[in-house]
Every structure is written in C-alpha cells, then in structure tokens.
C-alpha cells in the first residue's frame, strides 16, 4: 500500500483521478485551495513551535507606528453561512435563541452602537462578521456574544485566547469588566470557558481565518438570554451595554497607546 506523503502528491492524484473520469469541473488550483481550507492544522494547540511555524518573524514583528489605532468589533454569528470550509462546522449552531429573539441580532445591535460611540471618540472602528481575514491585526479585537445558560444565573463573563501572546489581555479584560459593570449594573461572573479560550477566531494554531496573535483579544458574553433580568437588559438596554464596551476599550487604549488625535 502506498502512503500519500505530501499535499502536492494528493493534489496530483486527485487531479488525475478527476480528469481520468472525464470530470473537468475543478482544476488543480481549486483542489489545492480546497485542501488548504479543510486541512490547515500545523499544530493542535497553542505553542511557541506552532507560533513560529506560522509566523517565523513573530519575535521581531512591530506595530507600524504610522497606522491609526484600529478597533475591531466582531458581531458573533453574523453571516455564519459565509464561513469557509475550515470553519463550516461552526455554522451549524448559529448562536443562542429565545423564541423569536436571535443572539446574532442582539450582538449586531450592541456592536453597531459600540462602534458609533468609539467613532465619536475619534477612533477607527472595523465591524467584522463571523469570518475574519486571515491573520487579522488590530489594536483591539472584541467579539460580542450573548449566552443562553441556566435561567437562575444573571451576569456577564468574558475571556481571551488560551495563551496571550499580546501580553495585554489582562489589562483589556479588566477595563472591560469595570466599564461594562458600571454602565449596565450587571454582575461579572468569573468563569473560565474552554469555548472562549479556543474560540475559532483566536485559534491561529488551528485555523487560517484568525487574529494575528499580537492582537489583544476578548470575547464578551454580554448576558444570559435565559435569565429574565438579563433578557430585559439584552432587549431594552443595549445602549448601556454598547457604552460599557466602548468605554472599556477606550480605557484600555488610553493605558496602552496614546489618544487617536496623536496619529492625525
Ligand atoms: Zn454566541
């Protein structure tokens, strides 16, 4: 029995098979892209080896000094049907739901309002759907979600990647907790969630469409759709949630960068 040792051998084999059968539907480049999408997995977990495998110049990488401060806000589950093959399995869930209320609509509204506040503060904001560009780089990345847990639990929680190569996540998380709690009056739940630590957009060791690991990144679960108090807040007080997130991001940037005007 022969073992296929490399992706290029596999591409050649598949191409010849498809052509031998008279099916000229896909060409070699398409097959190659297809394989890259379904198999981009140099390492299973975050590690320094994985990091240097994907980003050989990681240690010497520096943020371009003339680039304006850029804030990325991801709308959790938005346009999930457009995810590439490597992430297609995530499209099945589609986010939390309560009756006709969909998590994605809540996320979208909060994200847009937070973006508006940050733009008024003078920052450049990019709103992102589920699919983010390959090795996406920004000064902050915040992904907005709402969970649907135990009905008796009220509160918000958040977390960043399993390994923080930005070395700024603690500060980002702290600023967000303070400001979100003060704007919404909601309780912070100190939870560590594996789902958050290995969130696909953080997981550059497994997927291509992820943040560059020096991007400070947090995923926030803004409230529990199954809890009555949180549901009311998630329905009627999204402006306060948005303000909390925007102020948290601004507080973080003021600690770690200069103000946006300095780049003009
Ligand atoms: Zn979600």
PDB file of N, CA and C in Angstrom, residues 95-103 105-106 148 225-226 231:
ATOM      1  N   UNK A  95     -25.714  30.316  16.958  1.00  0.00           N
ATOM      2  CA  UNK A  95     -25.909  31.209  18.098  1.00  0.00           C
ATOM      3  C   UNK A  95     -27.128  30.877  18.915  1.00  0.00           C
ATOM      4  N   UNK A  96     -27.206  31.537  20.091  1.00  0.00           N
ATOM      5  CA  UNK A  96     -28.306  31.264  21.020  1.00  0.00           C
ATOM      6  C   UNK A  96     -29.614  31.851  20.491  1.00  0.00           C
ATOM      7  N   UNK A  97     -30.711  31.376  21.050  1.00  0.00           N
ATOM      8  CA  UNK A  97     -32.039  31.763  20.617  1.00  0.00           C
ATOM      9  C   UNK A  97     -32.985  31.745  21.800  1.00  0.00           C
ATOM     10  N   UNK A  98     -33.941  32.627  21.800  1.00  0.00           N
ATOM     11  CA  UNK A  98     -35.012  32.541  22.801  1.00  0.00           C
ATOM     12  C   UNK A  98     -36.283  32.959  22.080  1.00  0.00           C
ATOM     13  N   UNK A  99     -37.135  32.015  21.808  1.00  0.00           N
ATOM     14  CA  UNK A  99     -38.322  32.287  20.997  1.00  0.00           C
ATOM     15  C   UNK A  99     -37.897  32.819  19.647  1.00  0.00           C
ATOM     16  N   UNK A 100     -38.397  34.005  19.309  1.00  0.00           N
ATOM     17  CA  UNK A 100     -38.025  34.573  18.014  1.00  0.00           C
ATOM     18  C   UNK A 100     -36.784  35.467  18.125  1.00  0.00           C
ATOM     19  N   UNK A 101     -36.315  35.656  19.359  1.00  0.00           N
ATOM     20  CA  UNK A 101     -35.152  36.528  19.572  1.00  0.00           C
ATOM     21  C   UNK A 101     -33.858  35.759  19.293  1.00  0.00           C
ATOM     22  N   UNK A 102     -33.073  36.310  18.366  1.00  0.00           N
ATOM     23  CA  UNK A 102     -31.835  35.623  17.986  1.00  0.00           C
ATOM     24  C   UNK A 102     -30.622  36.360  18.540  1.00  0.00           C
ATOM     25  N   UNK A 103     -29.670  35.584  19.032  1.00  0.00           N
ATOM     26  CA  UNK A 103     -28.449  36.171  19.586  1.00  0.00           C
ATOM     27  C   UNK A 103     -27.762  37.094  18.582  1.00  0.00           C
ATOM     28  N   UNK A 105     -28.848  38.992  16.335  1.00  0.00           N
ATOM     29  CA  UNK A 105     -29.452  40.322  16.200  1.00  0.00           C
ATOM     30  C   UNK A 105     -29.084  41.222  17.384  1.00  0.00           C
ATOM     31  N   UNK A 106     -29.038  40.607  18.565  1.00  0.00           N
ATOM     32  CA  UNK A 106     -28.602  41.358  19.755  1.00  0.00           C
ATOM     33  C   UNK A 106     -27.143  41.791  19.571  1.00  0.00           C
ATOM     34  N   UNK A 148     -26.866  31.573  26.516  1.00  0.00           N
ATOM     35  CA  UNK A 148     -28.179  31.076  26.943  1.00  0.00           C
ATOM     36  C   UNK A 148     -27.905  29.932  27.905  1.00  0.00           C
ATOM     37  N   UNK A 225     -29.479  35.024  27.933  1.00  0.00           N
ATOM     38  CA  UNK A 225     -30.803  35.154  27.317  1.00  0.00           C
ATOM     39  C   UNK A 225     -31.880  34.344  28.040  1.00  0.00           C
ATOM     40  N   UNK A 226     -31.459  33.362  28.845  1.00  0.00           N
ATOM     41  CA  UNK A 226     -32.433  32.541  29.573  1.00  0.00           C
ATOM     42  C   UNK A 226     -32.806  33.106  30.930  1.00  0.00           C
ATOM     43  N   UNK A 231     -32.396  39.170  30.122  1.00  0.00           N
ATOM     44  CA  UNK A 231     -33.158  39.251  28.873  1.00  0.00           C
ATOM     45  C   UNK A 231     -33.736  40.657  28.685  1.00  0.00           C
TER      46      UNK A 231
END
